[in-house]
Amino acid sequence: MKTVYSKLANLIAVLVVGMLLFAPMRFGSEDTLYAHPRSIRMNPGDSYPLTYRLDADNPAQAIRYSSANPAVADVDAGGTVTAVGPGQTQILLDSDSGAKARVQIEVVSPHTATLALNTDRMTMEKGQVTGLRAIFDDGAENTLVQWSSENERVARVDAVGRVSAVGGGRTRITATAMNGLSASADINVHVTGNAMRITPEDVHLGVGSTLRLGTNYIPADTTDVVARWTSNNESVLRVQRDGTLQAVAEGEAVLSAFSSEGLGASTLVKVEPPVADFEVSPSAATIKRGNTLALEPRFFDAQGNIDANSSSHLVNWTSSNPSVASVEDGVVTAIRTGSARISAAADGMIASSVINVQTIVEEIRLNLHQMYVLREQTVMPIQLEAELIPADADDKRLTWSADNDLVATVNQRGLVELVGGYGTATITVKAASGAQAQFVVNVVASLPEGVASQE
């Protein structure tokens, strides 16, 4: 019996010692910390909140966060990770009981798509055809572009970037990708000139006048420019680098222009005595849209008489509103309703004429022209409709009248009332411009042969 009790006591002792030896290991392994997610891929500046699960007898433990490399990604006390710069690092989680977890962080630079052309500027000769190529970065998925030209009179571009030089000048060719990226190239189309002339030619001026001359080229789209102006008699005529000449004294001088590509042109300029005054006649006028009016420049001597000898002096004409009235060599063309001041500059003086353009009613068309009505049918009124030509006339007011109110009357809306008497009445509609149209109504006892009853 003693032996049994002795063995039982020894067994209990062994169990107690074992429990004491293995307890720390068992209790420590009971707390487990899980982080979510286990790994994150981020761009610089992005933020992401971590979550966790703690399996422990005491789950209300504080969790501490730290970054192995804050230069790549940092983490705040609440577990929000912020990507700082490209690279890899780990976010460490620690509990009070010593449980740990790790989150793998990779910070990558965001992919930035780029689009460029194989050149940003190009010089071409008129008639030449060449190509532009759109270049995307290696990561681009859609390389489809649309091509466009700012000025197709200079250069055109087709759907594959082939550029055709059409005329002299400059334009910009642009390739636009589906994602909105674009790239452009400046195109300069060169055109060699065959000839040039000075404009205006054979000029007559009064002493003291100034005038800026220009040049025309053949072909018209020549890209050549004037490099130098000269006068063969500077005591009579002086010329500045931009082509502005000054009449110094009476006489004649030959004015010449030379282009940067070797073309030249000359014109004779006559300088005559100055005039005392200058005007344009008429000083004001009203003209219909589409019509023209020739303005007359008048030069006067010191006694106030018209100086016929100066009538050949050059006059420069301009319009303050070319969309209303344009002018060329003193002939005004009325374009649309409005006002414009036509100015004339001659011998250092300016005169003007105020032009008012009106759009008037040129024609009136009625929906009915003539009607026969039986007397028993006169109870029904007749509505006339007037169409104005042009429809956008300034004054659209109309006046209606009837010449026989024993047969019919008409109100100012074109409604004709048949009074009941036999006979004929003519209804007239007039516009303020004088345009008019007429409607004739005949009230009869019986209809003429071939005329249908108006019901």
Short mmCIF file of C-alpha atoms in Angstrom, two decimals:
data_model
loop_
_atom_site.label_atom_id
_atom_site.label_comp_id
_atom_site.label_asym_id
_atom_site.label_seq_id
_atom_site.Cartn_x
_atom_site.Cartn_y
_atom_site.Cartn_z
CA MET A 1 0.00 0.00 0.00
CA LYS A 2 2.78 2.28 0.90
CA THR A 3 4.37 1.48 -2.40
CA VAL A 4 1.21 2.46 -4.32
CA TYR A 5 0.91 5.75 -2.51
CA SER A 6 4.56 6.42 -3.05
CA LYS A 7 4.25 5.84 -6.82
CA LEU A 8 1.16 8.06 -7.05
CA ALA A 9 2.91 10.86 -5.24
CA ASN A 10 5.89 10.62 -7.56
CA LEU A 11 3.60 10.79 -10.62
CA ILE A 12 1.84 13.88 -9.32
CA ALA A 13 5.17 15.51 -8.64
CA VAL A 14 6.34 14.84 -12.19
CA LEU A 15 3.13 16.30 -13.61
CA VAL A 16 3.44 19.47 -11.51
CA VAL A 17 7.07 19.96 -12.51
CA GLY A 18 6.15 19.46 -16.18
CA MET A 19 3.37 21.99 -15.98
CA LEU A 20 5.70 24.51 -14.37
CA LEU A 21 8.36 23.91 -17.02
CA PHE A 22 6.09 24.13 -20.08
CA ALA A 23 3.64 26.80 -18.90
CA PRO A 24 5.63 29.81 -20.19
CA MET A 25 5.89 28.25 -23.64
CA ARG A 26 2.21 27.37 -23.76
CA PHE A 27 0.92 30.70 -22.52
CA GLY A 28 3.19 32.72 -24.82
CA SER A 29 2.04 30.86 -27.92
CA GLU A 30 -1.61 31.55 -27.22
CA ASP A 31 -1.46 35.26 -28.44
CA THR A 32 -1.39 35.51 -32.25
CA LEU A 33 -1.46 38.76 -34.27
CA TYR A 34 -2.70 38.83 -37.89
CA ALA A 35 -2.33 41.93 -40.14
CA HIS A 36 -4.47 42.72 -43.16
CA PRO A 37 -3.50 43.01 -45.92
CA ARG A 38 -0.25 41.07 -45.87
CA SER A 39 1.23 43.18 -48.69
CA ILE A 40 0.42 46.49 -50.42
CA ARG A 41 1.58 48.06 -53.68
CA MET A 42 1.31 51.86 -53.58
CA ASN A 43 2.21 55.03 -55.45
CA PRO A 44 3.99 57.91 -53.69
CA GLY A 45 1.47 59.97 -51.74
CA ASP A 46 -1.07 57.16 -51.40
CA SER A 47 -2.42 56.20 -47.97
CA TYR A 48 -3.90 52.93 -46.77
CA PRO A 49 -5.31 51.99 -43.29
CA LEU A 50 -4.12 48.61 -41.94
CA THR A 51 -6.39 46.33 -39.95
CA TYR A 52 -5.48 43.44 -37.64
CA ARG A 53 -6.90 40.55 -35.61
CA LEU A 54 -5.44 39.60 -32.22
CA ASP A 55 -6.17 36.10 -30.91
CA ALA A 56 -5.50 36.37 -27.16
CA ASP A 57 -7.07 35.85 -23.75
CA ASN A 58 -6.79 39.62 -23.40
CA PRO A 59 -7.67 41.11 -26.79
CA ALA A 60 -7.74 44.68 -25.43
CA GLN A 61 -4.01 45.12 -25.91
CA ALA A 62 -2.35 48.13 -27.48
CA ILE A 63 -0.82 47.59 -30.93
CA ARG A 64 2.29 49.53 -31.90
CA TYR A 65 3.17 50.27 -35.54
CA SER A 66 6.59 51.04 -36.96
CA SER A 67 8.22 51.25 -40.40
CA ALA A 68 11.47 49.56 -41.22
CA ASN A 69 12.21 52.37 -43.72
CA PRO A 70 10.20 55.60 -43.28
CA ALA A 71 11.81 57.00 -46.45
CA VAL A 72 9.78 54.45 -48.41
CA ALA A 73 6.60 54.29 -46.32
CA ASP A 74 5.63 55.74 -42.96
CA VAL A 75 2.88 54.66 -40.57
CA ASP A 76 1.00 56.61 -37.90
CA ALA A 77 -0.18 55.44 -34.49
CA GLY A 78 -3.55 54.40 -35.93
CA GLY A 79 -2.02 52.10 -38.53
CA THR A 80 -2.46 54.28 -41.66
CA VAL A 81 0.41 53.73 -44.05
CA THR A 82 1.57 56.60 -46.28
CA ALA A 83 3.77 55.91 -49.31
CA VAL A 84 6.74 58.30 -49.39
CA GLY A 85 9.13 57.22 -52.12
CA PRO A 86 9.88 54.29 -54.46
CA GLY A 87 11.25 51.17 -52.80
CA GLN A 88 10.32 48.29 -50.50
CA THR A 89 9.92 48.14 -46.73
CA GLN A 90 7.95 46.46 -43.95
CA ILE A 91 5.43 47.78 -41.48
CA LEU A 92 5.85 46.04 -38.08
CA LEU A 93 2.94 45.42 -35.68
CA ASP A 94 3.63 44.56 -31.98
CA SER A 95 1.18 43.76 -29.19
CA ASP A 96 1.73 44.20 -25.42
CA SER A 97 2.02 40.47 -25.04
CA GLY A 98 4.77 40.28 -27.66
CA ALA A 99 2.71 39.01 -30.60
CA LYS A 100 4.02 40.34 -33.91
CA ALA A 101 2.95 40.73 -37.55
CA ARG A 102 4.49 42.21 -40.66
CA VAL A 103 3.09 43.88 -43.77
CA GLN A 104 5.18 44.03 -46.93
CA ILE A 105 5.07 47.46 -48.65
CA GLU A 106 6.18 48.23 -52.21
CA VAL A 107 6.08 51.84 -53.39
CA VAL A 108 6.34 52.34 -57.15
CA SER A 109 6.41 55.50 -59.26
CA PRO A 110 3.13 55.92 -61.18
CA HIS A 111 3.36 55.30 -64.88
CA THR A 112 3.21 58.59 -66.77
CA ALA A 113 2.34 58.21 -70.44
CA THR A 114 4.20 60.48 -72.83
CA LEU A 115 3.65 61.46 -76.46
CA ALA A 116 6.12 63.26 -78.69
CA LEU A 117 6.71 63.70 -82.40
CA ASN A 118 9.86 62.74 -84.20
CA THR A 119 10.54 66.49 -84.70
CA ASP A 120 9.13 69.69 -83.23
CA ARG A 121 9.81 71.90 -86.27
CA MET A 122 10.22 71.36 -89.99
CA THR A 123 10.84 73.50 -93.09
CA MET A 124 9.35 72.30 -96.37
CA GLU A 125 9.16 73.49 -99.95
CA LYS A 126 5.75 73.99 -101.53
CA GLY A 127 4.61 70.72 -103.08
CA GLN A 128 6.84 68.60 -100.85
CA VAL A 129 5.36 65.63 -98.96
CA THR A 130 6.94 64.23 -95.83
CA GLY A 131 5.83 62.42 -92.69
CA LEU A 132 5.53 62.99 -88.97
CA ARG A 133 5.61 60.13 -86.50
CA ALA A 134 3.99 59.93 -83.08
CA ILE A 135 6.25 58.41 -80.41
CA PHE A 136 4.77 56.96 -77.21
CA ASP A 137 6.60 55.66 -74.15
CA ASP A 138 7.06 51.90 -73.77
CA GLY A 139 4.05 51.50 -71.45
CA ALA A 140 1.49 53.02 -73.80
CA GLU A 141 -1.42 50.70 -74.57
CA ASN A 142 -3.29 52.70 -77.24
CA THR A 143 -1.11 54.45 -79.81
CA LEU A 144 -3.90 55.69 -82.06
CA VAL A 145 -3.74 59.45 -82.74
CA GLN A 146 -5.73 62.00 -84.70
CA TRP A 147 -3.80 64.49 -86.84
CA SER A 148 -4.80 68.10 -87.52
CA SER A 149 -3.38 71.26 -89.09
CA GLU A 150 -4.08 74.78 -87.83
CA ASN A 151 -3.94 76.15 -91.38
CA GLU A 152 -4.63 73.75 -94.22
CA ARG A 153 -3.85 76.45 -96.78
CA VAL A 154 -0.22 76.10 -95.67
CA ALA A 155 0.05 72.37 -94.94
CA ARG A 156 -2.34 69.43 -94.73
CA VAL A 157 -1.89 66.20 -92.79
CA ASP A 158 -3.60 62.87 -93.42
CA ALA A 159 -4.68 60.14 -91.01
CA VAL A 160 -1.23 58.55 -90.84
CA GLY A 161 0.77 61.76 -90.31
CA ARG A 162 1.78 62.40 -93.92
CA VAL A 163 2.26 66.18 -94.36
CA SER A 164 1.73 67.94 -97.71
CA ALA A 165 3.08 71.49 -98.16
CA VAL A 166 0.28 73.43 -99.87
CA GLY A 167 1.24 77.12 -99.72
CA GLY A 168 3.72 79.53 -98.22
CA GLY A 169 3.53 80.37 -94.54
CA ARG A 170 3.54 78.74 -91.13
CA THR A 171 1.22 76.32 -89.42
CA ARG A 172 1.20 73.80 -86.60
CA ILE A 173 0.54 70.08 -87.01
CA THR A 174 -0.82 68.35 -83.91
CA ALA A 175 -1.22 64.68 -83.00
CA THR A 176 -3.83 64.00 -80.30
CA ALA A 177 -4.07 60.63 -78.54
CA MET A 178 -7.28 59.04 -77.29
CA ASN A 179 -6.29 59.77 -73.67
CA GLY A 180 -5.96 63.49 -74.41
CA LEU A 181 -2.18 63.69 -74.74
CA SER A 182 -0.96 65.77 -77.67
CA ALA A 183 2.25 66.84 -79.36
CA SER A 184 2.84 69.42 -82.09
CA ALA A 185 5.35 70.42 -84.71
CA ASP A 186 5.79 73.86 -86.30
CA ILE A 187 5.74 73.67 -90.10
CA ASN A 188 7.31 76.39 -92.22
CA VAL A 189 6.52 76.13 -95.94
CA HIS A 190 8.95 78.05 -98.13
CA VAL A 191 7.94 79.35 -101.55
CA THR A 192 10.50 80.94 -103.87
CA GLY A 193 9.29 84.07 -105.64
CA ASN A 194 9.58 84.65 -109.39
CA ALA A 195 8.86 88.38 -109.37
CA MET A 196 7.83 91.23 -107.09
CA ARG A 197 6.27 94.67 -107.51
CA ILE A 198 5.77 97.68 -105.29
CA THR A 199 2.21 98.68 -104.35
CA PRO A 200 0.86 101.14 -105.11
CA GLU A 201 2.77 102.01 -108.28
CA ASP A 202 3.33 105.39 -109.98
CA VAL A 203 2.38 107.38 -106.91
CA HIS A 204 1.58 111.12 -106.93
CA LEU A 205 1.94 112.90 -103.59
CA GLY A 206 1.91 116.40 -102.19
CA VAL A 207 4.94 117.79 -100.36
CA GLY A 208 4.86 116.73 -96.70
CA SER A 209 2.93 113.54 -97.32
CA THR A 210 3.90 110.20 -95.82
CA LEU A 211 2.93 106.81 -97.16
CA ARG A 212 3.86 103.24 -96.36
CA LEU A 213 4.32 101.10 -99.43
CA GLY A 214 3.96 97.36 -99.73
CA THR A 215 4.97 94.60 -102.10
CA ASN A 216 3.21 91.87 -104.06
CA TYR A 217 4.87 88.69 -105.26
CA ILE A 218 4.41 86.13 -107.99
CA PRO A 219 3.36 83.58 -106.88
CA ALA A 220 1.16 85.29 -104.30
CA ASP A 221 2.22 82.94 -101.48
CA THR A 222 5.93 83.69 -101.88
CA THR A 223 7.58 83.70 -98.47
CA ASP A 224 10.31 86.16 -99.49
CA VAL A 225 10.47 89.51 -97.63
CA VAL A 226 11.85 92.96 -98.40
CA ALA A 227 15.35 93.44 -97.02
CA ARG A 228 16.06 96.99 -98.24
CA TRP A 229 14.32 100.11 -99.61
CA THR A 230 16.14 102.88 -101.51
CA SER A 231 15.37 106.25 -103.11
CA ASN A 232 17.52 107.58 -105.93
CA ASN A 233 16.75 111.18 -104.95
CA GLU A 234 16.52 111.71 -101.22
CA SER A 235 16.21 115.47 -101.64
CA VAL A 236 12.76 114.74 -103.10
CA LEU A 237 11.79 111.46 -101.48
CA ARG A 238 13.07 109.70 -98.39
CA VAL A 239 12.23 106.12 -97.45
CA GLN A 240 12.54 104.30 -94.16
CA ARG A 241 13.52 100.67 -93.62
CA ASP A 242 9.86 99.58 -93.35
CA GLY A 243 8.91 101.15 -96.69
CA THR A 244 7.43 104.36 -95.29
CA LEU A 245 8.26 107.22 -97.63
CA GLN A 246 8.21 110.96 -96.99
CA ALA A 247 7.70 113.55 -99.70
CA VAL A 248 10.31 116.25 -99.01
CA ALA A 249 10.22 118.52 -102.05
CA GLU A 250 8.70 118.82 -105.51
CA GLY A 251 10.23 116.55 -108.11
CA GLU A 252 10.54 112.89 -109.07
CA ALA A 253 12.34 109.94 -107.49
CA VAL A 254 12.63 106.26 -108.22
CA LEU A 255 11.80 104.09 -105.23
CA SER A 256 13.27 100.57 -105.20
CA ALA A 257 12.79 97.49 -103.03
CA PHE A 258 15.13 94.47 -102.78
CA SER A 259 14.14 91.15 -101.23
CA SER A 260 16.21 88.87 -99.05
CA GLU A 261 16.28 86.28 -101.85
CA GLY A 262 17.46 88.63 -104.60
CA LEU A 263 14.24 89.94 -106.17
CA GLY A 264 13.89 93.65 -106.96
CA ALA A 265 11.22 96.15 -108.05
CA SER A 266 11.04 99.91 -108.66
CA THR A 267 8.37 102.57 -109.13
CA LEU A 268 8.36 106.26 -110.00
CA VAL A 269 7.05 108.67 -107.36
CA LYS A 270 6.07 112.24 -108.29
CA VAL A 271 6.03 114.85 -105.56
CA GLU A 272 3.82 117.85 -106.36
CA PRO A 273 2.88 121.07 -104.52
CA PRO A 274 0.87 120.46 -101.34
CA VAL A 275 -2.87 121.08 -101.25
CA ALA A 276 -4.55 123.36 -98.73
CA ASP A 277 -7.53 121.17 -97.90
CA PHE A 278 -9.13 117.84 -98.68
CA GLU A 279 -12.64 116.38 -98.34
CA VAL A 280 -14.77 113.42 -99.38
CA SER A 281 -18.15 113.80 -101.06
CA PRO A 282 -20.75 112.98 -99.94
CA SER A 283 -19.87 113.34 -96.25
CA ALA A 284 -22.79 111.07 -95.34
CA ALA A 285 -25.05 108.71 -97.28
CA THR A 286 -27.62 105.96 -96.83
CA ILE A 287 -27.48 103.05 -99.26
CA LYS A 288 -29.30 99.77 -99.62
CA ARG A 289 -27.65 96.50 -98.75
CA GLY A 290 -25.96 95.10 -101.83
CA ASN A 291 -25.63 98.48 -103.54
CA THR A 292 -22.44 100.45 -104.17
CA LEU A 293 -21.57 104.13 -103.90
CA ALA A 294 -18.54 105.89 -105.37
CA LEU A 295 -17.11 108.52 -103.05
CA GLU A 296 -15.33 111.50 -104.60
CA PRO A 297 -12.12 112.86 -103.06
CA ARG A 298 -11.72 116.63 -103.52
CA PHE A 299 -8.54 118.67 -103.18
CA PHE A 300 -8.62 122.45 -102.61
CA ASP A 301 -6.06 125.18 -103.10
CA ALA A 302 -5.34 128.05 -100.72
CA GLN A 303 -8.23 130.09 -102.18
CA GLY A 304 -10.73 127.28 -101.46
CA ASN A 305 -11.10 126.29 -105.08
CA ILE A 306 -11.05 122.68 -106.25
CA ASP A 307 -7.50 121.88 -107.31
CA ALA A 308 -7.89 119.71 -110.40
CA ASN A 309 -4.12 119.36 -110.75
CA SER A 310 -4.01 117.37 -107.50
CA SER A 311 -6.77 114.93 -108.43
CA SER A 312 -4.17 112.27 -109.23
CA HIS A 313 -2.73 112.33 -105.70
CA LEU A 314 -2.84 108.98 -103.97
CA VAL A 315 -5.77 108.41 -101.59
CA ASN A 316 -5.76 105.55 -99.07
CA TRP A 317 -9.26 104.32 -98.20
CA THR A 318 -10.29 102.43 -95.04
CA SER A 319 -13.57 101.36 -93.40
CA SER A 320 -14.21 101.43 -89.67
CA ASN A 321 -16.55 98.46 -90.05
CA PRO A 322 -15.76 96.36 -93.15
CA SER A 323 -18.46 93.83 -92.25
CA VAL A 324 -21.06 96.60 -92.77
CA ALA A 325 -19.47 98.54 -95.62
CA SER A 326 -16.23 97.81 -97.42
CA VAL A 327 -14.31 100.23 -99.62
CA GLU A 328 -11.87 99.84 -102.50
CA ASP A 329 -10.50 102.80 -104.49
CA GLY A 330 -13.32 104.95 -103.09
CA VAL A 331 -16.14 102.59 -104.11
CA VAL A 332 -18.22 101.58 -101.09
CA THR A 333 -20.08 98.25 -101.05
CA ALA A 334 -22.99 97.90 -98.61
CA ILE A 335 -22.82 94.47 -96.96
CA ARG A 336 -25.24 94.44 -94.04
CA THR A 337 -27.37 96.77 -91.91
CA GLY A 338 -25.37 99.17 -89.78
CA SER A 339 -23.05 102.16 -89.93
CA ALA A 340 -19.44 102.56 -90.99
CA ARG A 341 -17.11 105.50 -91.33
CA ILE A 342 -15.19 105.49 -94.60
CA SER A 343 -11.90 107.38 -94.18
CA ALA A 344 -9.65 108.77 -96.91
CA ALA A 345 -6.05 109.80 -96.24
CA ALA A 346 -4.21 111.98 -98.77
CA ASP A 347 -1.28 114.40 -98.55
CA GLY A 348 -1.14 114.06 -94.77
CA MET A 349 -4.84 114.90 -94.31
CA ILE A 350 -7.84 112.69 -93.47
CA ALA A 351 -11.45 113.14 -94.54
CA SER A 352 -14.39 110.79 -94.01
CA SER A 353 -17.93 109.89 -94.96
CA VAL A 354 -20.48 108.22 -92.70
CA ILE A 355 -22.28 105.41 -94.50
CA ASN A 356 -25.56 103.98 -93.21
CA VAL A 357 -26.57 100.67 -94.73
CA GLN A 358 -30.23 99.72 -94.78
CA THR A 359 -31.92 96.44 -95.62
CA ILE A 360 -35.24 97.37 -97.17
CA VAL A 361 -38.21 95.37 -98.40
CA GLU A 362 -37.58 94.76 -102.09
CA GLU A 363 -40.66 92.67 -102.84
CA ILE A 364 -43.92 91.55 -101.24
CA ARG A 365 -45.57 88.26 -102.20
CA LEU A 366 -49.18 87.46 -101.23
CA ASN A 367 -50.59 83.97 -100.76
CA LEU A 368 -53.60 84.90 -102.98
CA HIS A 369 -53.78 87.05 -106.11
CA GLN A 370 -57.42 86.95 -107.32
CA MET A 371 -60.67 85.36 -106.20
CA TYR A 372 -64.27 85.09 -107.41
CA VAL A 373 -66.89 84.79 -104.67
CA LEU A 374 -70.64 84.23 -104.98
CA ARG A 375 -72.59 86.78 -103.02
CA GLU A 376 -74.10 84.11 -100.76
CA GLN A 377 -70.58 83.09 -99.78
CA THR A 378 -69.46 86.52 -98.59
CA VAL A 379 -69.97 85.69 -94.94
CA MET A 380 -66.52 84.08 -94.75
CA PRO A 381 -63.49 86.42 -94.36
CA ILE A 382 -60.31 85.93 -96.37
CA GLN A 383 -56.93 85.92 -94.63
CA LEU A 384 -54.06 87.30 -96.72
CA GLU A 385 -50.47 86.41 -95.83
CA ALA A 386 -47.59 88.63 -96.96
CA GLU A 387 -44.06 87.29 -97.53
CA LEU A 388 -41.31 89.94 -97.37
CA ILE A 389 -38.19 89.71 -99.51
CA PRO A 390 -35.65 89.87 -98.00
CA ALA A 391 -37.10 88.41 -94.82
CA ASP A 392 -34.57 90.26 -92.60
CA ALA A 393 -35.53 93.75 -93.75
CA ASP A 394 -35.02 96.49 -91.17
CA ASP A 395 -38.55 97.93 -91.38
CA LYS A 396 -41.17 95.21 -91.74
CA ARG A 397 -44.20 97.39 -91.18
CA LEU A 398 -46.97 97.00 -93.74
CA THR A 399 -49.99 99.13 -94.64
CA TRP A 400 -53.17 97.47 -95.95
CA SER A 401 -55.94 99.25 -97.89
CA ALA A 402 -59.03 98.47 -100.01
CA ASP A 403 -60.23 100.63 -102.93
CA ASN A 404 -63.92 99.66 -102.73
CA ASP A 405 -65.34 99.34 -99.23
CA LEU A 406 -68.80 98.57 -100.68
CA VAL A 407 -67.35 95.21 -101.69
CA ALA A 408 -64.57 94.50 -99.14
CA THR A 409 -62.60 96.00 -96.28
CA VAL A 410 -59.26 94.95 -94.86
CA ASN A 411 -57.65 95.41 -91.44
CA GLN A 412 -53.96 95.94 -90.73
CA ARG A 413 -53.45 92.21 -90.22
CA GLY A 414 -54.50 91.41 -93.79
CA LEU A 415 -57.94 90.04 -92.89
CA VAL A 416 -60.43 90.82 -95.72
CA GLU A 417 -64.12 91.14 -94.82
CA LEU A 418 -66.65 90.89 -97.68
CA VAL A 419 -69.36 93.49 -97.13
CA GLY A 420 -71.97 91.89 -99.40
CA GLY A 421 -72.08 94.19 -102.39
CA TYR A 422 -71.50 93.11 -105.94
CA GLY A 423 -68.35 94.26 -107.70
CA THR A 424 -64.56 94.22 -107.51
CA ALA A 425 -62.25 95.38 -104.72
CA THR A 426 -58.48 95.61 -104.92
CA ILE A 427 -56.59 95.01 -101.66
CA THR A 428 -53.14 96.63 -101.63
CA VAL A 429 -50.33 96.02 -99.15
CA LYS A 430 -47.37 98.43 -99.06
CA ALA A 431 -44.03 98.52 -97.29
CA ALA A 432 -42.21 101.67 -96.17
CA SER A 433 -39.70 101.06 -98.97
CA GLY A 434 -42.45 101.43 -101.59
CA ALA A 435 -42.69 97.75 -102.45
CA GLN A 436 -46.29 96.59 -102.81
CA ALA A 437 -48.54 93.72 -103.81
CA GLN A 438 -52.26 93.42 -104.64
CA PHE A 439 -55.15 91.00 -104.27
CA VAL A 440 -58.34 91.33 -106.32
CA VAL A 441 -61.64 89.95 -105.02
CA ASN A 442 -64.72 89.76 -107.28
CA VAL A 443 -68.17 89.33 -105.76
CA VAL A 444 -70.51 88.00 -108.46
CA ALA A 445 -73.98 86.58 -108.95
CA SER A 446 -72.60 83.66 -110.95
CA LEU A 447 -69.11 82.38 -111.52
CA PRO A 448 -67.43 82.95 -114.90
CA GLU A 449 -67.01 79.89 -117.07
CA GLY A 450 -64.08 77.79 -115.98
CA VAL A 451 -63.85 79.32 -112.46
CA ALA A 452 -64.51 76.97 -109.58
CA SER A 453 -66.65 77.94 -106.64
CA GLN A 454 -64.66 79.24 -103.64
CA GLU A 455 -65.91 77.22 -100.70
#
